[in-house]
Short mmCIF file of C-alpha atoms in Angstrom, two decimals:
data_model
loop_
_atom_site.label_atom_id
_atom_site.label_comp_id
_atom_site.label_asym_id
_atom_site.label_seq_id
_atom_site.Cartn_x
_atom_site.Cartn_y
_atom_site.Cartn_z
CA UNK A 250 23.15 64.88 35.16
CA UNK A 251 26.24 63.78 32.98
CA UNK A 252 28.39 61.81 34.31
CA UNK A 253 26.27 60.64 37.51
CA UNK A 254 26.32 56.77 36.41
CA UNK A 255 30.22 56.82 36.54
CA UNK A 256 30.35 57.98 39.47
CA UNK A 257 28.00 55.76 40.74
CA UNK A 258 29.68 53.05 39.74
CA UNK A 259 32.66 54.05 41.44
CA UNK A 260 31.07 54.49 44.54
CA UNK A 261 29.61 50.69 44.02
CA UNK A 262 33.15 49.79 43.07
CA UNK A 263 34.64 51.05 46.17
CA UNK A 264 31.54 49.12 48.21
CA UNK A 265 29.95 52.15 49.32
CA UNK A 266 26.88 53.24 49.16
CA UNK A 267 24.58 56.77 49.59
CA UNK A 268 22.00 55.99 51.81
CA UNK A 269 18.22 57.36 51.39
CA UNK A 270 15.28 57.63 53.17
CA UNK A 271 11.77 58.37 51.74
CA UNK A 272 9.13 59.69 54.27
CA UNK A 273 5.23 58.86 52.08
CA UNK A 274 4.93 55.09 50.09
CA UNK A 275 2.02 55.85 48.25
CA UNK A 276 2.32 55.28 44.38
CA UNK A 277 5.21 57.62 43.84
CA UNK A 278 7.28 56.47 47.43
CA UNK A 279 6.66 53.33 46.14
CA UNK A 280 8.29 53.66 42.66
CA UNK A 281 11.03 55.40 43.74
CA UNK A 282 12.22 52.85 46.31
CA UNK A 283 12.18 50.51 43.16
CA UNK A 284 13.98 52.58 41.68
CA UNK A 285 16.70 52.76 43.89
CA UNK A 286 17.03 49.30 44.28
CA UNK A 287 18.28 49.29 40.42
CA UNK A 288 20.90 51.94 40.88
CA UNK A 289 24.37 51.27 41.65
CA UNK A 290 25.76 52.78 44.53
CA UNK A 291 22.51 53.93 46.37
CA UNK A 292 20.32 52.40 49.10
CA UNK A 293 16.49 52.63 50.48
CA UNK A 294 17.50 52.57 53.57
CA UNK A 295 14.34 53.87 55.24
CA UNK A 296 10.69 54.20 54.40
CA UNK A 297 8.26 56.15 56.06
CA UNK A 298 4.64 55.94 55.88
CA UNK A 299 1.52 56.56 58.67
CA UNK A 300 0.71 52.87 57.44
CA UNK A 301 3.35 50.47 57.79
CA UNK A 302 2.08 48.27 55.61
CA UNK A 303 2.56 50.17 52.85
CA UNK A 304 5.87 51.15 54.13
CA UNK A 305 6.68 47.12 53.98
CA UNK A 306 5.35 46.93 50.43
CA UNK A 307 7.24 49.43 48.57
CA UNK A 308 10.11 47.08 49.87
CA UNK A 309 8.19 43.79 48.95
CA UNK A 310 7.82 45.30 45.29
CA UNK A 311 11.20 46.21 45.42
CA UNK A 312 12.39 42.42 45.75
CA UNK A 313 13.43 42.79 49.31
CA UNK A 314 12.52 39.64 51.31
CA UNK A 315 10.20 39.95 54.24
CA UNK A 316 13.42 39.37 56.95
CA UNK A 317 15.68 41.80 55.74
CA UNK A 318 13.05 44.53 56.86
CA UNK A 319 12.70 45.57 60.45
CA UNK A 320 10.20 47.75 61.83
CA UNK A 321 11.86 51.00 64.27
CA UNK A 322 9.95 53.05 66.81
CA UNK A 323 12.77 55.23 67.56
CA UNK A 324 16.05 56.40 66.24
CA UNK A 325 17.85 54.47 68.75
CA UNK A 326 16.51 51.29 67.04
CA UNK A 327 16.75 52.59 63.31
CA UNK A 328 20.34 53.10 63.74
CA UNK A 329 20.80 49.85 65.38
CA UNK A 330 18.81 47.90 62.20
CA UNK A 331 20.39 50.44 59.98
CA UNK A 332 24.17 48.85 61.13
CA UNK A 333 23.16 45.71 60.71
CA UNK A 334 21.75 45.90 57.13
CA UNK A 335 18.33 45.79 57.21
CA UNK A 336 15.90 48.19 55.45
CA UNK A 337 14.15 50.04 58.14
CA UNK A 338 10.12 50.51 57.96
CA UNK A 339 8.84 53.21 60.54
CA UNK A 340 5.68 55.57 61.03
CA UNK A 341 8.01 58.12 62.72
CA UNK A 342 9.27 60.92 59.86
CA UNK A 343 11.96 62.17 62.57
CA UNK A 344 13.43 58.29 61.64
CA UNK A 345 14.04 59.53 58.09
CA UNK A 346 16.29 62.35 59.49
CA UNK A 347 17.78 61.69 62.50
CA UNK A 348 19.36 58.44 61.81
CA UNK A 349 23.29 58.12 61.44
CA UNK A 350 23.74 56.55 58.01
CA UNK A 351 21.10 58.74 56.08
CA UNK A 352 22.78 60.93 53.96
CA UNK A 353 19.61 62.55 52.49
CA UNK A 354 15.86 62.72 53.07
CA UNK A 355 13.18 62.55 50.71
CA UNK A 356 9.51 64.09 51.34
CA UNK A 357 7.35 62.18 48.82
CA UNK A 358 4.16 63.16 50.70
CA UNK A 359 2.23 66.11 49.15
CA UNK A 360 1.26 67.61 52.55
CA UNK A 361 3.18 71.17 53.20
CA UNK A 362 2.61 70.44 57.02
CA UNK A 363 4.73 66.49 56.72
CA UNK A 364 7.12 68.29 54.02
CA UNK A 365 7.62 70.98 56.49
CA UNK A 366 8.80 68.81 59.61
CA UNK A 367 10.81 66.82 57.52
CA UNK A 368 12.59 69.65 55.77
CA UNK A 369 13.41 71.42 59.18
CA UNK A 370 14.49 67.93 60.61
CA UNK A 371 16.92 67.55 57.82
CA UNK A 372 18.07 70.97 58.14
CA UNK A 373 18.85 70.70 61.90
CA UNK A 374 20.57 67.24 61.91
CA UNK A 375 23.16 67.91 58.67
CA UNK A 376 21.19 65.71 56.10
CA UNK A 377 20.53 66.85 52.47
CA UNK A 378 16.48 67.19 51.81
CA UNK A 379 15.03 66.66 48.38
CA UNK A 380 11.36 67.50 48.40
CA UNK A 381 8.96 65.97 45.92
CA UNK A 382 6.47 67.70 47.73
CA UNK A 383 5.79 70.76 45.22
CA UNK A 384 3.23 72.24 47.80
CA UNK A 385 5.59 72.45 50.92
CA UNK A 386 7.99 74.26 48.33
CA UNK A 387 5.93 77.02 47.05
CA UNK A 388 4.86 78.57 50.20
CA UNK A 389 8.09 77.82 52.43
CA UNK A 390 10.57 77.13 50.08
CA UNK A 391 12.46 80.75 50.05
CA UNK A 392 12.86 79.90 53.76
CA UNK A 393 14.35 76.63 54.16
CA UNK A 394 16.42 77.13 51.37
CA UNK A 395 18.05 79.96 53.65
CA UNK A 396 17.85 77.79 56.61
CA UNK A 397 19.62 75.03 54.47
CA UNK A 398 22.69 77.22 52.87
CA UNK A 399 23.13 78.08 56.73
CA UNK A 400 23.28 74.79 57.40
CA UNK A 401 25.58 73.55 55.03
CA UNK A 402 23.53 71.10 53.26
CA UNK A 403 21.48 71.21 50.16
CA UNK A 404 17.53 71.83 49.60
CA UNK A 405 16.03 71.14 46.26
CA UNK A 406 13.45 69.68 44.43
CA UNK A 407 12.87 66.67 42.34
CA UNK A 408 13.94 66.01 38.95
CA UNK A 409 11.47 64.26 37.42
CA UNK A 410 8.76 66.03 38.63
CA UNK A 411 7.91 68.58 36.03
CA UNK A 412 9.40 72.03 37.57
CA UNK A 413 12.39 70.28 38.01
CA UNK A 414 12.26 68.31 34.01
CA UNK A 415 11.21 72.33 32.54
CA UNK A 416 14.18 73.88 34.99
CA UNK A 417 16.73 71.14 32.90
CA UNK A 418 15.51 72.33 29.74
CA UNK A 419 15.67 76.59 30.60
CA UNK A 420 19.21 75.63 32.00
CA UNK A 421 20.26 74.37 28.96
CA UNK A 422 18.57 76.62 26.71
CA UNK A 423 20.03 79.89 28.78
CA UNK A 424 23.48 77.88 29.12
CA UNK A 425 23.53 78.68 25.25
CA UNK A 426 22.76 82.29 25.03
CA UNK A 427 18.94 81.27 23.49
CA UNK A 428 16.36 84.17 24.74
CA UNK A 429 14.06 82.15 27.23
CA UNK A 430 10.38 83.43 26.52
CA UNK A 431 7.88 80.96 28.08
CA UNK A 432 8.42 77.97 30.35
CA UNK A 433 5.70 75.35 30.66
CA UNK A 434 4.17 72.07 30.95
CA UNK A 435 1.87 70.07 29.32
CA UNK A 436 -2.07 69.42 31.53
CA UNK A 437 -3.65 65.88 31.01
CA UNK A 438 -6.76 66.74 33.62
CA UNK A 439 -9.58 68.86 32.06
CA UNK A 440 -10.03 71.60 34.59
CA UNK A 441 -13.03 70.73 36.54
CA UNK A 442 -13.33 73.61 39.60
CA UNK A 443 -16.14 72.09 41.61
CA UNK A 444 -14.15 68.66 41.72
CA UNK A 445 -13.89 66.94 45.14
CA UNK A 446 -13.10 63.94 46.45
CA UNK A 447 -16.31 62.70 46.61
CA UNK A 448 -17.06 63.13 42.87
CA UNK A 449 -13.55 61.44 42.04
CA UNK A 450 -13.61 59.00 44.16
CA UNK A 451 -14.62 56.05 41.58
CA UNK A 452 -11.71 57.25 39.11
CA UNK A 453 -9.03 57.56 41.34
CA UNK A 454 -9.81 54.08 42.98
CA UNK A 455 -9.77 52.79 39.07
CA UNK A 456 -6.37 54.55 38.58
CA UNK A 457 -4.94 53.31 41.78
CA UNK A 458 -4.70 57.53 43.12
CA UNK A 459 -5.80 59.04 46.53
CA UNK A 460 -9.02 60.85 45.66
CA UNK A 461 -7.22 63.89 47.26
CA UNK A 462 -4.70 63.54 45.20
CA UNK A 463 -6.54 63.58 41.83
CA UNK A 464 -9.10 66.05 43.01
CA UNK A 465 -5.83 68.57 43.50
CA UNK A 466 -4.93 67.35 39.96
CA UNK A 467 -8.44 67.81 38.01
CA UNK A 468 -9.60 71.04 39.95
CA UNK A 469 -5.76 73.05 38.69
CA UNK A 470 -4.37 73.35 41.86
CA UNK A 471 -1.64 70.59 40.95
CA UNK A 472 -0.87 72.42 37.96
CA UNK A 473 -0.92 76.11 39.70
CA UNK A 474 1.97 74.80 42.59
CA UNK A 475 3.94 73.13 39.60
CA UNK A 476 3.85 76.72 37.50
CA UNK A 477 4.35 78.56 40.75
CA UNK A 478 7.67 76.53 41.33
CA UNK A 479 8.63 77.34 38.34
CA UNK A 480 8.10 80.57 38.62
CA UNK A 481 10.00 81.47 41.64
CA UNK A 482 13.54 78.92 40.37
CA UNK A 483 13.35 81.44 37.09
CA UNK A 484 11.79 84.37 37.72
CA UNK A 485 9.25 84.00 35.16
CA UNK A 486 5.60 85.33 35.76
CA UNK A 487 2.39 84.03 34.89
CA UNK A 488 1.20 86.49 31.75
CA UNK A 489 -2.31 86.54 33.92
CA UNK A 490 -3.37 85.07 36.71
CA UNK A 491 -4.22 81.34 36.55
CA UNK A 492 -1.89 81.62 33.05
CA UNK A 493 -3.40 81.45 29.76
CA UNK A 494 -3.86 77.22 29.51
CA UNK A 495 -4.73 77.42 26.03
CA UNK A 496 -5.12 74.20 23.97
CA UNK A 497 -2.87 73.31 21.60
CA UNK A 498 0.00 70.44 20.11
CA UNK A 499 3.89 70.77 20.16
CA UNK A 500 4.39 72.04 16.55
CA UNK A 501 1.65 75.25 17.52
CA UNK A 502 4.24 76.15 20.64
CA UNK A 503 6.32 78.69 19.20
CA UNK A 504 3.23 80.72 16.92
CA UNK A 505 1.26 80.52 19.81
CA UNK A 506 3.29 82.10 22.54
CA UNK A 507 4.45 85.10 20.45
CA UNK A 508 3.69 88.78 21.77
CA UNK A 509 -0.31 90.06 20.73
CA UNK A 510 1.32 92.46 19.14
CA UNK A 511 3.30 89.28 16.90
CA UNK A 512 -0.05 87.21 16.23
CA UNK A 513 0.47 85.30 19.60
CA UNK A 514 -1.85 85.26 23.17
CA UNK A 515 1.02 86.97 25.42
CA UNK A 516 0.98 90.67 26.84
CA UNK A 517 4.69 89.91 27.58
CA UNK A 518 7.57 87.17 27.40
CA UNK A 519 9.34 85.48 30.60
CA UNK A 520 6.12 84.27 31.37
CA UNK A 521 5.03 80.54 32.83
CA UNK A 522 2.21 78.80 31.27
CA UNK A 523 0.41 75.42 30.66
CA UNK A 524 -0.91 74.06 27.63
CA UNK A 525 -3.98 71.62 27.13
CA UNK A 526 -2.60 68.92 24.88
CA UNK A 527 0.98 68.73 25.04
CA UNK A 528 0.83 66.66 28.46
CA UNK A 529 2.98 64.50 30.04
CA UNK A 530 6.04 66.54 28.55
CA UNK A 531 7.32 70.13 29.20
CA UNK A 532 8.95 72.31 26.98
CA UNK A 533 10.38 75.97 26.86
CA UNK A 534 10.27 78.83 23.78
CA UNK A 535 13.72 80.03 23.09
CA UNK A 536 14.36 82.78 20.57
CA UNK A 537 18.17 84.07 19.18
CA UNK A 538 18.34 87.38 17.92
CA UNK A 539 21.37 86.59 15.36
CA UNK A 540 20.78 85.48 11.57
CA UNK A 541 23.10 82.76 11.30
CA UNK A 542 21.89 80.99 14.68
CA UNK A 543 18.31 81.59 12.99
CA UNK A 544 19.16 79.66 9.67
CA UNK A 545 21.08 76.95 11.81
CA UNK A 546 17.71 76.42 13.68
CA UNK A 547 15.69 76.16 10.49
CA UNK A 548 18.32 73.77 8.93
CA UNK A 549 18.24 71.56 11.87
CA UNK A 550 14.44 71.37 11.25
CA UNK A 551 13.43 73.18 14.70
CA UNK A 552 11.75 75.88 11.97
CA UNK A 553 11.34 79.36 10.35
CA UNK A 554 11.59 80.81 13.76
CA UNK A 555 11.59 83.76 15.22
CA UNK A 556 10.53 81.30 18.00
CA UNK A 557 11.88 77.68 18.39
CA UNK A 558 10.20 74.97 20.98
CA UNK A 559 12.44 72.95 22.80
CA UNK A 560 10.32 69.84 24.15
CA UNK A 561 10.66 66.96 26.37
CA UNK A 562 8.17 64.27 26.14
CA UNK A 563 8.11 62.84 29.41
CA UNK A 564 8.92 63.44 32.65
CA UNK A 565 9.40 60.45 35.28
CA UNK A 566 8.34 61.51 38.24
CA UNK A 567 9.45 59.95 41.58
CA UNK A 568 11.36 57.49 39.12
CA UNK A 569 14.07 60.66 38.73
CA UNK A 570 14.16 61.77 42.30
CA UNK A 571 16.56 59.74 43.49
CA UNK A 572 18.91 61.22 40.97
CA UNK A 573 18.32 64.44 43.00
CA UNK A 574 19.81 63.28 45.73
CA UNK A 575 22.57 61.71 44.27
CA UNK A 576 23.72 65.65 43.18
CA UNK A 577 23.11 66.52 46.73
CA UNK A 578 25.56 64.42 48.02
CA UNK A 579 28.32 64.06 45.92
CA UNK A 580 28.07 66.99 43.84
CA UNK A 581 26.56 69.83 46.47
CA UNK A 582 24.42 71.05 43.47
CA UNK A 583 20.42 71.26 43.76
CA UNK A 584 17.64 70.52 40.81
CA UNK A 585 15.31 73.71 41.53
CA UNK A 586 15.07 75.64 43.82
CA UNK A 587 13.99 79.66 44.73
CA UNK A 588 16.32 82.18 43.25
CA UNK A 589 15.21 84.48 46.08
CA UNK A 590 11.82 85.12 48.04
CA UNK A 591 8.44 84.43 46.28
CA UNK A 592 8.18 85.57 43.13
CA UNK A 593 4.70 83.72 42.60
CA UNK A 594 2.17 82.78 44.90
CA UNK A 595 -0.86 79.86 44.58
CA UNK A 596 -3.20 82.15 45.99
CA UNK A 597 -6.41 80.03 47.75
CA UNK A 598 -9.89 80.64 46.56
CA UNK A 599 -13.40 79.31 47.57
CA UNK A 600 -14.57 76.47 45.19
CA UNK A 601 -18.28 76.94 46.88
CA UNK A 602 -20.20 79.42 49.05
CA UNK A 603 -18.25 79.43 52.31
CA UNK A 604 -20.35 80.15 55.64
CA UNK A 605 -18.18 82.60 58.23
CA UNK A 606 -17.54 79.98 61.13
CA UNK A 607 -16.79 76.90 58.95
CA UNK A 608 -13.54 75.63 58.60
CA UNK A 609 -11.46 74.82 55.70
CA UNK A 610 -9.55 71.80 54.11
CA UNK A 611 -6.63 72.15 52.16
CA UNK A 612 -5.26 71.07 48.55
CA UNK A 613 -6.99 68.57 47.15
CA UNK A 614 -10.39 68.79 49.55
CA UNK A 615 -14.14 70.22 49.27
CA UNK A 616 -13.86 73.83 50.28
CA UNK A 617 -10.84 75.31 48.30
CA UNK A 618 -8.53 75.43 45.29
CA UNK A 619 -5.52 77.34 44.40
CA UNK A 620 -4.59 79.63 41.33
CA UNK A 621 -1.39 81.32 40.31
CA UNK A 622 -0.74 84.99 40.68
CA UNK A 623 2.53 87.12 41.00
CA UNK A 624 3.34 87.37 44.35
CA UNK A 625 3.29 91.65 44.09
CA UNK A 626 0.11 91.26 43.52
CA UNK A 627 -0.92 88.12 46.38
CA UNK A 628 0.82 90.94 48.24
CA UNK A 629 -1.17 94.09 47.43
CA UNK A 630 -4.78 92.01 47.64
CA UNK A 631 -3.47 90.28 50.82
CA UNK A 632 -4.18 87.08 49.29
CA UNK A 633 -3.84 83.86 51.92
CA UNK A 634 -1.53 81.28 49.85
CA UNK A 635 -3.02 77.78 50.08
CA UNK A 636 -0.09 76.10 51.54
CA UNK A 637 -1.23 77.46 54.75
CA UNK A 638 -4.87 76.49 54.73
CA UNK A 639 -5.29 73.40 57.16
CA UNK A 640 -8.53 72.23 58.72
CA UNK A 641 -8.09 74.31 61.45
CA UNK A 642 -8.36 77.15 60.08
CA UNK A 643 -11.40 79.25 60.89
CA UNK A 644 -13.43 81.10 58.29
CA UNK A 645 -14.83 84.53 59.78
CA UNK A 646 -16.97 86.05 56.78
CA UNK A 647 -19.22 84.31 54.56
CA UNK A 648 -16.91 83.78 50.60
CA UNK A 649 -18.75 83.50 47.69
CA UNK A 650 -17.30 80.69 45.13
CA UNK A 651 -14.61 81.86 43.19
CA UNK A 652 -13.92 84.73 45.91
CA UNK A 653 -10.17 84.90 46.58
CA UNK A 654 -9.59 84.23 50.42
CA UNK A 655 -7.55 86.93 52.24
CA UNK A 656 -5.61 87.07 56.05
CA UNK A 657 -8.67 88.81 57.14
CA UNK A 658 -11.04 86.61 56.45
CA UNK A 659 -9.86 83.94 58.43
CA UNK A 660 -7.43 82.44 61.42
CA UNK A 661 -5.27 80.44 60.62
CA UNK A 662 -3.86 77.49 62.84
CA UNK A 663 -1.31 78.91 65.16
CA UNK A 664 -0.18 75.65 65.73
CA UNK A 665 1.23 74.91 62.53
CA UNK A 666 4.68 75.09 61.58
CA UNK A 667 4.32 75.52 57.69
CA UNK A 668 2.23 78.84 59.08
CA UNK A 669 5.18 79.52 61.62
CA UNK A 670 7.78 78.91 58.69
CA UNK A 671 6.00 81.28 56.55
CA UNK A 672 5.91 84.25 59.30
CA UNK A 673 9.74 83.92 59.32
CA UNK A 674 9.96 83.74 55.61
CA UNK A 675 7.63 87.43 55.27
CA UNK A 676 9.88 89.11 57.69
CA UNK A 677 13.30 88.14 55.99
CA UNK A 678 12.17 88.22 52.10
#
């Protein structure tokens, strides 16, 4: 990111500007477009939302006054509005990529279906796509990644959001010749499997959070797409399935994540893991096999080694985003993105007794949640991953709870283009 407010500035300097759009204003849309409005040399230029009212108040909050906004029902009129300055509000996604001035599109929705659409429009009409939309990612990513670099333009995900804050930290550690054992993240949720968003309901209307939304957090799934991103930008692989999620605080990092054979809980290193306690940061484990870099590590206080934890306290969510798409455009780089096909997979299981002839939900709902596993192995069991789940698809055999859901057991929705995305992505990688 060095260097990005200077040439900002210059870009303000010069009176132009990179123009944005960001399809979902729900609490993270909504800080973002705030965001923007501080930076120099970038513009909200339109907001997408299935309710326009919220679309209209992540402007509001934003200080933009009520007659500067102008609501579009087609591109025709969102370029018009666009021309003449105003900040365009809209319920149609195709808006957020098919308008003249956008430079770059931003899926702040959650939904792998909505993060699909928008990530193919992009493609197709030449305009940069940044997904904060994790889930869209891990089970299509490999694919419009492709369908980007063929394109010309840039797919990536979010800095900020906490694969893309960990993938800063392994870039910088591997930049310097440190051995990368374990990436991870901090988990603030206790794990709670038969969560739903019934029985969260009252919290997440206290904290201001779809029920969905926290349900997806509290029940792991959250934290098994986040890992699973991870996994497939570095190659890294969960030590077991679900990852070890042990408890512990920063200064434990480096004794804890040492081989069994060293004292520590791994079978092996390059692994991806979470950690109970060390939330909202992210950190990685870097060793060095050379003495003197050794006794430069302990005099700089990082420890006796042979491990060393490198740790960021925070990440900033949809707050760092728009710095994402500021590399897209003017330096052609990405945050994180897959280093190939799948190298991980959030494979779905049931999170109650299923009945054959029911249909499902998705992340976040009442019927399933996902869980890490290497994607050899999703391959070998014929594991379903949960990105394609919808509610229509169609359970055939009864699943008992905690029963990992495979192809066979189900149909899945035809109709849907993450499911359509995904066939093309299992016949090239």
């Amino acid at each position: 990111m060095l260097g990005l407010n200077y040439k900002l500035r210059e870009l303000e300097e010069k009176g132009k500007r990179i123009n944005i759009s960001v399809v979902g204003a729900g609490q993270m849309g909504k800080g973002m477009v705030s965001q923007i409005m501080l930076m120099k040399g970038v513009t909200p230029s339109a907001v997408v939302d299935i309710n326009l009212e919220s679309a209209k108040d992540a402007y509001l909050s934003a200080g933009v006054s009520e007659d500067n906004i102008a609501v579009a029902n087609s591109v025709a009129e969102a370029n018009k509005y666009m021309e003449q300055g105003k900040f365009i509000v809209t319920q149609d996604s195709e808006i957020a990529s098919k308008c003249n001035l956008v430079d770059v599109a931003i899926d702040a929705t959650g939904v792998p279906e909505v993060g699909a659409k928008v990530a193919i429009d992009a493609i197709n009409n030449k305009k940069h796509i940044v997904m904060l939309n994790v889930e869209t990612d891990v089970c299509i990513g490999p694919i419009l990644k492709k369908l980007a670099d063929n394109a010309g333009v840039v797919y990536t995900g979010s800095a900020g959001d906490e694969p893309g804050a960990v993938k800063e930290l392994y870039d910088f550690a591997d930049s310097m010749g440190f051995d990368v054992n374990v990436v991870g993240k901090g988990k603030n949720n206790k794990l709670d499997f038969d969560c739903n968003p019934d029985t969260v309901k009252e919290e997440a209307i206290r904290r201001g959070v779809s029920p969905h939304m926290l349900t997806s957090f509290k029940d792991g799934t959250k934290t098994m797409v986040e890992l699973t991103c991870m996994s497939n930008a570095t190659g890294y692989l969960p030590d077991i399935r679900g990852s070890h999620g042990a408890s512990a605080v920063v200064k434990d990092l480096p004794e804890l994540f040492r081989l069994k054979s060293e004292g520590g809980i791994l079978t092996r290193n390059k692994t991806v893991e979470f950690v109970n306690g060390v939330a909202p940061g992210v950190f990685v484990i870097v060793s060095s096999k050379l003495p003197a870099v050794r006794a430069e590590m302990e005099y700089l206080s990082m420890g006796k080694g042979p491990n060393y934890v490198l740790y960021r306290p925070y990440h900033l969510c949809s707050l760092e985003t728009p710095l994402s798409a500021v590399r897209c455009v003017l330096d052609q780089q990405s945050t994180i993105v897959p280093i190939g096909g799948p190298v991980s997979e959030v494979i779905t299981l049931a999170k109650i007794d299923l009945k054959a002839g029911q249909t499902l939900d998705g992340i976040g709902g009442y019927t399933v949640y996902g869980t890490i596993e290497s994607a050899k192995i999703a391959k070998e069991i014929n594991a379903v991953p949960l990105g394609l789940i919808n509610r229509k698809t169609l359970l055939k055999v009864n699943v008992k709870k905690g029963e990992v859901i495979t192809y066979d057991m189900i149909d899945l929705d035809g109709s849907s283009l993450v499911v359509q995305l995904r066939a093309l992505q299992d016949r090239f990688f």
